[in-house]
CSV table of C-alpha atoms and ligand atoms in Angstrom, one decimal:
chain,number,residue,atom,x,y,z
A,1,UNK,CA,15.4,29.8,-13.1
A,2,UNK,CA,14.1,26.8,-12.3
A,3,UNK,CA,16.5,23.7,-11.7
A,4,UNK,CA,14.5,21.3,-14.2
A,5,UNK,CA,11.9,21.6,-16.6
A,6,UNK,CA,10.2,18.4,-18.7
A,7,UNK,CA,9.1,19.6,-21.6
A,8,UNK,CA,6.8,18.2,-24.4
A,9,UNK,CA,5.2,15.9,-21.8
A,10,UNK,CA,1.6,14.9,-21.3
A,11,UNK,CA,0.9,15.1,-17.7
A,12,UNK,CA,-1.7,12.9,-15.8
A,13,UNK,CA,-1.9,15.4,-13.0
A,14,UNK,CA,-4.4,14.1,-10.7
A,15,UNK,CA,-4.9,17.4,-9.5
A,16,UNK,CA,-8.8,17.7,-8.3
A,17,UNK,CA,-9.1,21.7,-9.8
A,18,UNK,CA,-8.7,20.1,-13.3
A,19,UNK,CA,-11.8,18.2,-14.8
A,20,UNK,CA,-9.9,16.2,-17.4
A,21,UNK,CA,-9.9,12.6,-17.2
A,22,UNK,CA,-6.9,11.2,-15.2
A,23,UNK,CA,-6.5,15.7,-14.5
A,24,UNK,CA,-4.4,15.3,-18.1
A,25,UNK,CA,-3.0,18.3,-19.4
A,26,UNK,CA,-1.4,17.3,-22.8
A,27,UNK,CA,1.6,18.7,-24.6
A,28,UNK,CA,2.5,20.6,-21.3
A,29,UNK,CA,5.9,21.2,-19.1
A,30,UNK,CA,6.9,20.7,-15.2
A,31,UNK,CA,9.2,22.7,-13.8
A,32,UNK,CA,11.0,21.3,-10.1
A,33,UNK,CA,12.5,23.3,-8.0
A,34,UNK,CA,14.5,22.5,-4.8
A,35,UNK,CA,12.6,18.9,-4.6
A,36,UNK,CA,9.1,20.3,-5.5
A,37,UNK,CA,7.0,21.0,-8.4
A,38,UNK,CA,7.2,24.7,-8.5
A,39,UNK,CA,5.4,25.4,-12.1
A,40,UNK,CA,3.2,23.4,-14.5
A,41,UNK,CA,0.5,23.8,-17.4
A,42,UNK,CA,0.1,23.9,-20.8
A,43,UNK,CA,3.6,24.1,-22.7
A,44,UNK,CA,3.6,27.2,-24.9
A,45,UNK,CA,5.1,30.1,-22.6
A,46,UNK,CA,7.3,28.0,-20.4
A,47,UNK,CA,9.5,29.3,-17.7
A,48,UNK,CA,13.4,28.9,-18.0
A,49,UNK,CA,15.0,26.4,-16.2
A,50,UNK,CA,19.0,25.1,-15.9
A,51,UNK,CA,18.2,21.7,-17.1
A,52,UNK,CA,15.4,21.2,-19.7
A,53,UNK,CA,14.0,17.5,-20.4
A,54,UNK,CA,12.3,17.2,-23.7
A,55,UNK,CA,10.0,14.1,-23.1
A,56,UNK,CA,8.9,13.7,-26.6
A,57,UNK,CA,5.5,12.8,-26.2
A,58,UNK,CA,6.1,10.4,-23.4
A,59,UNK,CA,2.9,10.8,-20.1
A,60,UNK,CA,4.0,11.7,-17.0
A,61,UNK,CA,1.9,10.7,-13.7
A,62,UNK,CA,2.6,11.2,-9.6
A,63,UNK,CA,5.3,8.4,-8.2
A,64,UNK,CA,2.8,5.1,-7.7
A,65,UNK,CA,2.6,4.9,-4.1
A,66,UNK,CA,2.0,1.7,-2.7
A,67,UNK,CA,0.1,2.2,-0.1
A,68,UNK,CA,0.1,-1.3,2.2
A,69,UNK,CA,2.9,-3.7,1.7
A,70,UNK,CA,4.7,-6.5,4.0
A,71,UNK,CA,8.0,-6.3,2.4
A,72,UNK,CA,10.2,-7.1,5.3
A,73,UNK,CA,9.8,-10.9,5.9
A,74,UNK,CA,12.1,-13.4,6.6
A,75,UNK,CA,12.1,-16.7,3.9
A,76,UNK,CA,9.0,-17.7,1.5
A,77,UNK,CA,6.0,-19.5,1.2
A,78,UNK,CA,6.4,-21.6,-1.8
A,79,UNK,CA,6.0,-24.5,-0.3
A,80,UNK,CA,2.7,-23.9,1.0
A,81,UNK,CA,1.8,-22.3,-2.5
A,82,UNK,CA,2.5,-26.3,-3.4
A,83,UNK,CA,-0.1,-27.5,-0.6
A,84,UNK,CA,-2.9,-24.8,-1.4
A,85,UNK,CA,-2.3,-26.0,-4.9
A,86,UNK,CA,-3.1,-29.4,-3.8
A,87,UNK,CA,-5.8,-28.6,-2.1
A,88,UNK,CA,-5.3,-26.7,1.4
A,89,UNK,CA,-7.0,-23.6,2.5
A,90,UNK,CA,-5.4,-21.2,3.3
A,91,UNK,CA,-7.1,-20.7,6.7
A,92,UNK,CA,-6.3,-24.9,6.8
A,93,UNK,CA,-2.4,-24.3,6.8
A,94,UNK,CA,-3.1,-21.0,9.0
A,95,UNK,CA,-4.6,-23.5,11.8
A,96,UNK,CA,-2.3,-25.7,11.5
A,97,UNK,CA,1.0,-24.0,12.5
A,98,UNK,CA,2.0,-22.6,8.7
A,99,UNK,CA,0.9,-19.3,7.5
A,100,UNK,CA,2.0,-16.1,8.9
A,101,UNK,CA,3.2,-18.3,12.2
A,102,UNK,CA,5.8,-20.0,9.7
A,103,UNK,CA,7.4,-16.3,8.2
A,104,UNK,CA,7.1,-15.5,11.6
A,105,UNK,CA,9.4,-17.8,12.6
A,106,UNK,CA,12.2,-17.4,9.7
A,107,UNK,CA,11.6,-13.4,10.4
A,108,UNK,CA,12.9,-14.2,14.4
A,109,UNK,CA,15.6,-16.2,13.1
A,110,UNK,CA,17.0,-13.7,10.1
A,111,UNK,CA,19.4,-11.2,11.1
A,112,UNK,CA,18.8,-7.3,10.2
A,113,UNK,CA,21.0,-7.5,7.1
A,114,UNK,CA,19.6,-10.4,5.8
A,115,UNK,CA,15.7,-9.1,6.0
A,116,UNK,CA,17.7,-5.6,4.5
A,117,UNK,CA,18.8,-7.3,1.5
A,118,UNK,CA,16.1,-9.5,0.4
A,119,UNK,CA,13.4,-6.7,1.7
A,120,UNK,CA,15.4,-4.2,-1.0
A,121,UNK,CA,15.6,-6.8,-3.4
A,122,UNK,CA,11.7,-6.0,-3.5
A,123,UNK,CA,11.5,-2.6,-3.2
A,124,UNK,CA,14.1,-2.5,-6.2
A,125,UNK,CA,11.5,-4.5,-8.4
A,126,UNK,CA,8.5,-1.5,-7.4
A,127,UNK,CA,11.3,1.0,-7.9
A,128,UNK,CA,11.8,0.2,-11.7
A,129,UNK,CA,8.2,0.2,-11.9
A,130,UNK,CA,7.8,3.7,-10.8
A,131,UNK,CA,6.6,3.5,-6.7
A,132,UNK,CA,7.9,6.5,-4.8
A,133,UNK,CA,6.3,5.6,-1.4
A,134,UNK,CA,5.5,2.4,0.2
A,135,UNK,CA,4.2,2.0,3.3
A,136,UNK,CA,6.0,-1.4,5.1
A,137,UNK,CA,4.3,-3.2,7.8
A,138,UNK,CA,6.2,-5.0,10.7
A,139,UNK,CA,4.3,-8.2,11.9
A,140,UNK,CA,6.1,-10.8,11.3
A,141,UNK,CA,8.0,-10.5,14.5
A,142,UNK,CA,4.9,-10.3,17.4
A,143,UNK,CA,7.8,-9.8,20.0
A,144,UNK,CA,9.2,-6.4,21.2
A,145,UNK,CA,12.6,-7.1,19.6
A,146,UNK,CA,11.7,-8.9,16.5
A,147,UNK,CA,9.3,-6.2,15.7
A,148,UNK,CA,12.0,-3.5,16.2
A,149,UNK,CA,14.1,-5.5,13.9
A,150,UNK,CA,11.6,-5.0,11.0
A,151,UNK,CA,11.2,-1.6,11.7
A,152,UNK,CA,14.3,-0.5,11.6
A,153,UNK,CA,15.0,-2.8,8.7
A,154,UNK,CA,12.4,-0.4,7.0
A,155,UNK,CA,13.6,3.0,8.3
A,156,UNK,CA,17.3,1.4,6.8
A,157,UNK,CA,15.2,1.4,3.3
A,158,UNK,CA,14.6,5.2,3.7
A,159,UNK,CA,18.4,5.7,2.5
A,160,UNK,CA,17.2,4.0,-0.7
A,161,UNK,CA,15.6,7.1,-3.0
A,162,UNK,CA,12.3,6.2,-2.0
A,163,UNK,CA,9.9,7.4,0.9
A,164,UNK,CA,8.8,4.8,3.4
A,165,UNK,CA,5.8,4.7,5.6
A,166,UNK,CA,6.1,2.4,8.6
A,167,UNK,CA,3.2,0.5,10.0
A,168,UNK,CA,3.3,-1.4,13.7
A,169,UNK,CA,1.2,-4.2,13.2
A,170,UNK,CA,2.0,-6.4,15.9
A,171,UNK,CA,-1.6,-7.2,16.2
A,172,UNK,CA,-1.3,-9.6,13.3
A,173,UNK,CA,-1.3,-13.1,14.3
A,174,UNK,CA,-0.7,-14.7,17.5
A,175,UNK,CA,2.2,-15.8,18.0
A,176,UNK,CA,3.2,-19.8,19.4
A,177,UNK,CA,4.2,-18.9,23.0
A,178,UNK,CA,0.2,-17.3,23.3
A,179,UNK,CA,-1.6,-20.2,22.0
A,180,UNK,CA,-4.8,-19.9,23.5
A,181,UNK,CA,-4.2,-16.7,25.3
A,182,UNK,CA,-5.2,-14.1,22.6
A,183,UNK,CA,-5.8,-11.6,25.4
A,184,UNK,CA,-2.7,-11.8,27.0
A,185,UNK,CA,-0.8,-11.6,23.6
A,186,UNK,CA,-3.0,-8.0,22.8
A,187,UNK,CA,-1.8,-7.1,26.3
A,188,UNK,CA,1.3,-6.9,25.4
A,189,UNK,CA,0.9,-5.2,22.2
A,190,UNK,CA,-1.2,-2.6,24.1
A,191,UNK,CA,0.9,-2.4,27.3
A,192,UNK,CA,4.6,-3.2,25.9
A,193,UNK,CA,4.9,-3.0,21.9
A,194,UNK,CA,2.8,0.2,21.2
A,195,UNK,CA,4.2,2.6,24.1
A,196,UNK,CA,7.8,1.5,22.9
A,197,UNK,CA,7.2,1.6,19.0
A,198,UNK,CA,4.7,4.3,18.7
A,199,UNK,CA,7.6,7.5,18.0
A,200,UNK,CA,9.1,5.1,15.4
A,201,UNK,CA,5.8,4.6,13.3
A,202,UNK,CA,3.4,6.3,11.2
A,203,UNK,CA,0.2,4.2,11.9
A,204,UNK,CA,-1.1,1.3,14.0
A,205,UNK,CA,-2.8,-1.7,12.5
A,206,UNK,CA,-4.4,-4.8,12.9
A,207,UNK,CA,-5.9,-7.9,11.1
A,208,UNK,CA,-9.6,-8.6,12.2
A,209,UNK,CA,-10.5,-12.0,11.4
A,210,UNK,CA,-11.9,-15.6,13.0
A,211,UNK,CA,-8.1,-16.7,12.2
A,212,UNK,CA,-6.7,-12.8,13.6
A,213,UNK,CA,-8.4,-10.4,16.3
A,214,UNK,CA,-11.4,-10.3,17.5
A,215,UNK,CA,-12.7,-6.5,16.8
A,216,UNK,CA,-13.0,-6.3,20.8
A,217,UNK,CA,-9.4,-7.2,21.1
A,218,UNK,CA,-9.1,-4.6,17.9
A,219,UNK,CA,-10.5,-1.7,19.4
A,220,UNK,CA,-7.7,-2.1,22.6
A,221,UNK,CA,-5.3,-2.2,20.0
A,222,UNK,CA,-6.8,1.7,18.5
A,223,UNK,CA,-7.2,3.0,22.1
A,224,UNK,CA,-3.6,1.9,23.2
A,225,UNK,CA,-2.4,3.2,19.3
A,226,UNK,CA,-5.2,6.7,20.3
A,227,UNK,CA,-3.4,7.1,23.7
A,228,UNK,CA,0.1,7.2,21.9
A,229,UNK,CA,-1.4,9.6,19.5
A,230,UNK,CA,-0.6,7.4,16.3
A,231,UNK,CA,-2.8,6.7,13.4
A,232,UNK,CA,-4.8,3.4,12.5
A,233,UNK,CA,-5.6,1.6,9.6
A,234,UNK,CA,-7.1,-1.9,9.6
A,235,UNK,CA,-6.9,-5.9,7.7
A,236,UNK,CA,-10.9,-5.6,7.7
A,237,UNK,CA,-13.2,-8.1,5.9
A,238,UNK,CA,-10.9,-10.1,4.2
A,239,UNK,CA,-12.1,-13.5,4.7
A,240,UNK,CA,-15.1,-12.9,6.8
A,241,UNK,CA,-17.2,-10.0,8.0
A,242,UNK,CA,-16.4,-9.2,11.2
A,243,UNK,CA,-17.7,-5.4,11.4
A,244,UNK,CA,-14.0,-4.1,11.2
A,245,UNK,CA,-14.5,-1.5,8.8
A,246,UNK,CA,-16.7,0.2,10.8
A,247,UNK,CA,-14.5,-0.5,13.8
A,248,UNK,CA,-11.8,1.1,12.2
A,249,UNK,CA,-14.4,4.3,11.1
A,250,UNK,CA,-14.8,4.7,14.4
A,251,UNK,CA,-11.4,5.6,15.2
A,252,UNK,CA,-11.1,7.4,12.2
A,253,UNK,CA,-8.7,4.9,10.4
A,254,UNK,CA,-6.5,6.2,7.4
A,255,UNK,CA,-8.0,3.1,5.9
A,256,UNK,CA,-9.6,0.3,6.3
A,257,UNK,CA,-8.2,-3.4,3.5
A,258,UNK,CA,-9.2,-6.1,1.6
A,259,UNK,CA,-13.3,-5.6,2.4
A,260,UNK,CA,-14.1,-8.4,-0.2
A,261,UNK,CA,-16.7,-8.8,3.0
A,262,UNK,CA,-17.7,-5.4,4.0
A,263,UNK,CA,-21.5,-5.1,4.3
A,264,UNK,CA,-23.4,-1.7,3.1
A,265,UNK,CA,-23.5,-0.4,6.8
A,266,UNK,CA,-19.7,-0.9,6.7
A,267,UNK,CA,-19.4,1.3,3.4
A,268,UNK,CA,-21.5,4.1,4.7
A,269,UNK,CA,-19.6,4.2,8.2
A,270,UNK,CA,-16.1,4.8,6.2
A,271,UNK,CA,-17.4,7.4,4.1
A,272,UNK,CA,-19.0,9.5,7.1
A,273,UNK,CA,-15.3,8.7,8.6
A,274,UNK,CA,-13.6,9.8,5.0
A,275,UNK,CA,-11.5,6.2,5.8
A,276,UNK,CA,-10.4,4.8,2.5
A,277,UNK,CA,-10.9,2.1,1.1
A,278,UNK,CA,-7.5,0.0,0.3
A,279,UNK,CA,-8.1,-2.8,-2.3
A,280,UNK,CA,-5.6,-5.3,-2.5
A,281,UNK,CA,-6.5,-8.0,-5.8
A,282,UNK,CA,-2.9,-9.4,-5.1
A,283,UNK,CA,-4.4,-11.5,-2.3
A,284,UNK,CA,-7.9,-11.9,-4.1
A,285,UNK,CA,-6.3,-13.5,-6.8
A,286,UNK,CA,-3.9,-15.8,-5.3
A,287,UNK,CA,-5.4,-17.0,-2.7
A,288,UNK,CA,-8.0,-17.6,-5.5
A,289,UNK,CA,-10.7,-15.6,-4.1
A,290,UNK,CA,-14.7,-15.5,-5.4
A,291,UNK,CA,-16.1,-13.0,-3.3
A,292,UNK,CA,-15.0,-9.3,-4.5
A,293,UNK,CA,-15.0,-6.2,-2.4
A,294,UNK,CA,-18.5,-4.2,-3.1
A,295,UNK,CA,-16.5,-1.6,-5.7
A,296,UNK,CA,-20.3,-0.1,-6.8
A,297,UNK,CA,-21.3,0.5,-3.2
A,298,UNK,CA,-18.0,1.8,-2.3
A,299,UNK,CA,-18.9,4.7,-5.5
A,300,UNK,CA,-22.3,5.0,-4.6
A,301,UNK,CA,-21.1,6.1,-1.4
A,302,UNK,CA,-18.0,8.1,-2.3
A,303,UNK,CA,-15.4,6.2,-0.4
A,304,UNK,CA,-11.7,7.0,-2.2
A,305,UNK,CA,-10.5,3.4,-3.6
A,306,UNK,CA,-7.0,3.1,-3.3
A,307,UNK,CA,-5.2,-0.1,-4.8
A,308,UNK,CA,-1.7,-1.8,-3.3
A,309,UNK,CA,0.3,-5.0,-3.9
A,310,UNK,CA,0.0,-6.2,-0.7
A,311,UNK,CA,3.4,-7.9,-1.0
A,312,UNK,CA,3.6,-10.7,1.6
A,313,UNK,CA,4.8,-14.0,1.6
A,314,UNK,CA,1.9,-15.8,2.0
A,315,UNK,CA,-1.0,-14.3,-0.4
A,316,UNK,CA,0.3,-11.9,-2.6
A,317,UNK,CA,4.1,-12.5,-3.6
A,318,UNK,CA,3.7,-9.7,-5.9
A,319,UNK,CA,6.1,-6.7,-6.3
A,320,UNK,CA,4.7,-5.3,-9.1
A,321,UNK,CA,2.4,-2.2,-8.9
A,322,UNK,CA,1.4,-2.4,-13.0
A,323,UNK,CA,0.3,-5.7,-12.4
A,324,UNK,CA,-1.6,-4.5,-9.4
A,325,UNK,CA,-3.2,-1.7,-11.6
A,326,UNK,CA,-4.2,-4.1,-14.6
A,327,UNK,CA,-6.0,-6.7,-11.4
A,328,UNK,CA,-7.8,-3.9,-10.5
A,329,UNK,CA,-9.3,-3.7,-13.5
A,330,UNK,CA,-9.9,-7.0,-14.7
A,331,UNK,CA,-10.6,-8.5,-11.3
A,332,UNK,CA,-12.3,-5.8,-8.9
A,333,UNK,CA,-13.9,-3.7,-12.4
A,334,UNK,CA,-12.1,-0.4,-11.5
A,335,UNK,CA,-11.6,2.0,-14.6
A,336,UNK,CA,-8.3,2.7,-15.6
A,337,UNK,CA,-8.7,6.2,-14.3
A,338,UNK,CA,-9.9,4.5,-10.4
A,339,UNK,CA,-6.5,2.4,-10.6
A,340,UNK,CA,-4.4,4.9,-11.5
A,341,UNK,CA,-5.9,7.3,-8.8
A,342,UNK,CA,-5.9,4.8,-6.0
A,343,UNK,CA,-1.9,3.5,-7.1
A,344,UNK,CA,-1.3,7.4,-6.8
A,345,UNK,CA,-3.7,10.4,-4.9
A,346,UNK,CA,-5.6,8.0,-3.5
A,347,UNK,CA,-2.9,5.5,-2.2
A,348,UNK,CA,-1.3,8.8,-0.4
A,349,UNK,CA,-4.3,9.4,1.2
A,350,UNK,CA,-4.6,6.5,2.6
A,351,UNK,CA,-0.9,7.3,4.2
A,352,UNK,CA,-2.0,11.1,4.9
A,353,UNK,CA,0.3,12.3,2.6
A,354,UNK,CA,-1.8,14.0,0.4
A,355,UNK,CA,-1.1,17.0,1.3
A,356,UNK,CA,2.4,16.4,0.2
A,357,UNK,CA,2.1,13.7,-2.5
A,358,UNK,CA,0.5,12.2,-4.8
A,359,UNK,CA,-0.9,14.4,-7.3
A,360,UNK,CA,1.1,16.6,-10.0
A,361,UNK,CA,0.6,20.3,-8.3
A,362,UNK,CA,2.4,23.0,-7.5
A,363,UNK,CA,4.3,22.7,-4.0
A,364,UNK,CA,3.7,18.5,-3.9
A,365,UNK,CA,7.4,17.1,-3.8
A,366,UNK,CA,8.8,16.4,-7.3
A,367,UNK,CA,7.9,12.2,-7.1
A,368,UNK,CA,7.5,11.8,-10.8
A,369,UNK,CA,7.0,9.3,-13.1
A,370,UNK,CA,7.9,9.4,-17.0
A,371,UNK,CA,6.2,6.7,-18.9
A,372,UNK,CA,6.7,5.7,-22.6
A,373,UNK,CA,3.1,5.2,-23.2
A,374,UNK,CA,0.3,6.9,-25.3
A,375,UNK,CA,-2.5,7.0,-23.1
A,376,UNK,CA,-2.7,6.8,-19.1
A,377,UNK,CA,-4.6,3.5,-19.7
A,378,UNK,CA,-1.7,1.6,-21.3
A,379,UNK,CA,-0.4,1.7,-17.6
A,380,UNK,CA,-3.5,-0.9,-16.5
A,381,UNK,CA,-3.2,-2.7,-19.9
A,382,UNK,CA,0.0,-4.1,-20.8
A,383,UNK,CA,0.8,-7.7,-18.1
A,384,UNK,CA,4.5,-8.1,-17.4
A,385,UNK,CA,5.5,-4.7,-19.9
A,386,UNK,CA,7.5,-2.0,-17.9
A,387,UNK,CA,7.4,1.3,-20.2
A,388,UNK,CA,8.8,3.1,-17.4
A,389,UNK,CA,11.1,5.5,-18.7
A,390,UNK,CA,12.3,7.8,-15.5
A,391,UNK,CA,11.7,8.2,-12.4
A,392,UNK,CA,12.3,11.1,-9.4
A,393,UNK,CA,11.7,10.8,-6.1
A,394,UNK,CA,12.2,14.6,-4.3
A,395,UNK,CA,13.4,15.8,-7.6
A,396,UNK,CA,16.2,13.4,-7.7
B,1,LIG,N1,-3.7,-10.7,5.5
B,1,LIG,C1,-3.5,-11.0,4.4
B,1,LIG,O1,-3.5,-11.5,3.2
B,1,LIG,C2,-1.8,-11.1,5.3
B,1,LIG,N2,-2.2,-10.8,6.3
B,1,LIG,C3,-3.4,-10.5,6.4
B,1,LIG,O2,-3.6,-10.0,7.5
B,1,LIG,C4,-1.5,-12.2,4.8
B,1,LIG,C5,0.2,-12.5,5.0
B,1,LIG,C6,0.9,-13.6,5.5
B,1,LIG,O3,-0.1,-14.8,4.9
B,1,LIG,O4,2.0,-14.1,5.7
B,2,LIG,FE1,-2.0,-6.9,4.3
């Protein structure tokens, strides 16, 4: 006897073993036992279960995986939004003491409880749209104490019925106290912050950019992460081509993220290393960028593409994974199947969790979303609607 059996449900499995679009099994059933998927198949000979849920023809997908967020931060940057609407650029604002550095001030000043409350509200929005796994980066502390505070808040969010992956993004921006001394700050990151916080995190990230850190500085961060045995990932080629993606690939990064300015050589490097390309159309939209990531090249070289909200106060104040699915299609030209795979299986891969989550397969965690839709493409189609009917994380 299984714990729970979902019947009359169309399954968008995203399983590589099925070659139907979306890995679909129509009018199927899925059984859950001890928090894992224990059985699934077409609807005829279903196994017995204690609890039977008739889904009446709804669709089930893997729970959504948001593999790139900056969910924990103090304050917000609506006033910068006003400035940008009057013509200031994101880079102008960053160079004039606004931008990431202004969120750093607010995050340092905020108590852990305040940070928790605001992050939880954003997380609740995501969960209400089917998210069962979220990655959360630090990076608005830029000192050991505040980076640790952010990661503690992320840890506390694990109590909210969602899987949380924690990423140390100490190399996000240069804090005011290190102005003119970026190498000195990278010393601090490599010698103190990474050794102290590596045991708390799943990965180490950085921002490789003109307004962030150089490839040489990021390489030092990656070496320090490697010494601690932690995975790396990188914000690369968002505003210019710095060769960050190739650098990330050399360190077998889980993912390289943004990639609007990536070259074909960068794409080839990702393909060879098996590094996932995480596309973030929310930031592209919100910053009114015009250069798109080269989706055709990523396809041509067989690079896995994930999609994420990049939820953050400066470039993507977005808590809706469904809106991002739509933007992935309308702005970047993904097919709905690619977009949905990007927020399930490929998102899981970008977190190194694809053996556990991201598709409907026997043995994987029962992280499930049931949607009141007639076809999976609807999840990319509606703007502002929320057809979620049921959400389970680890069978609960
Ligand atoms: N790129 C981004 O889009 C975010 N971080 C990054 O490295 C922006 C973060 C912010 O503006 O607060
Ligand atoms: Fe980001």
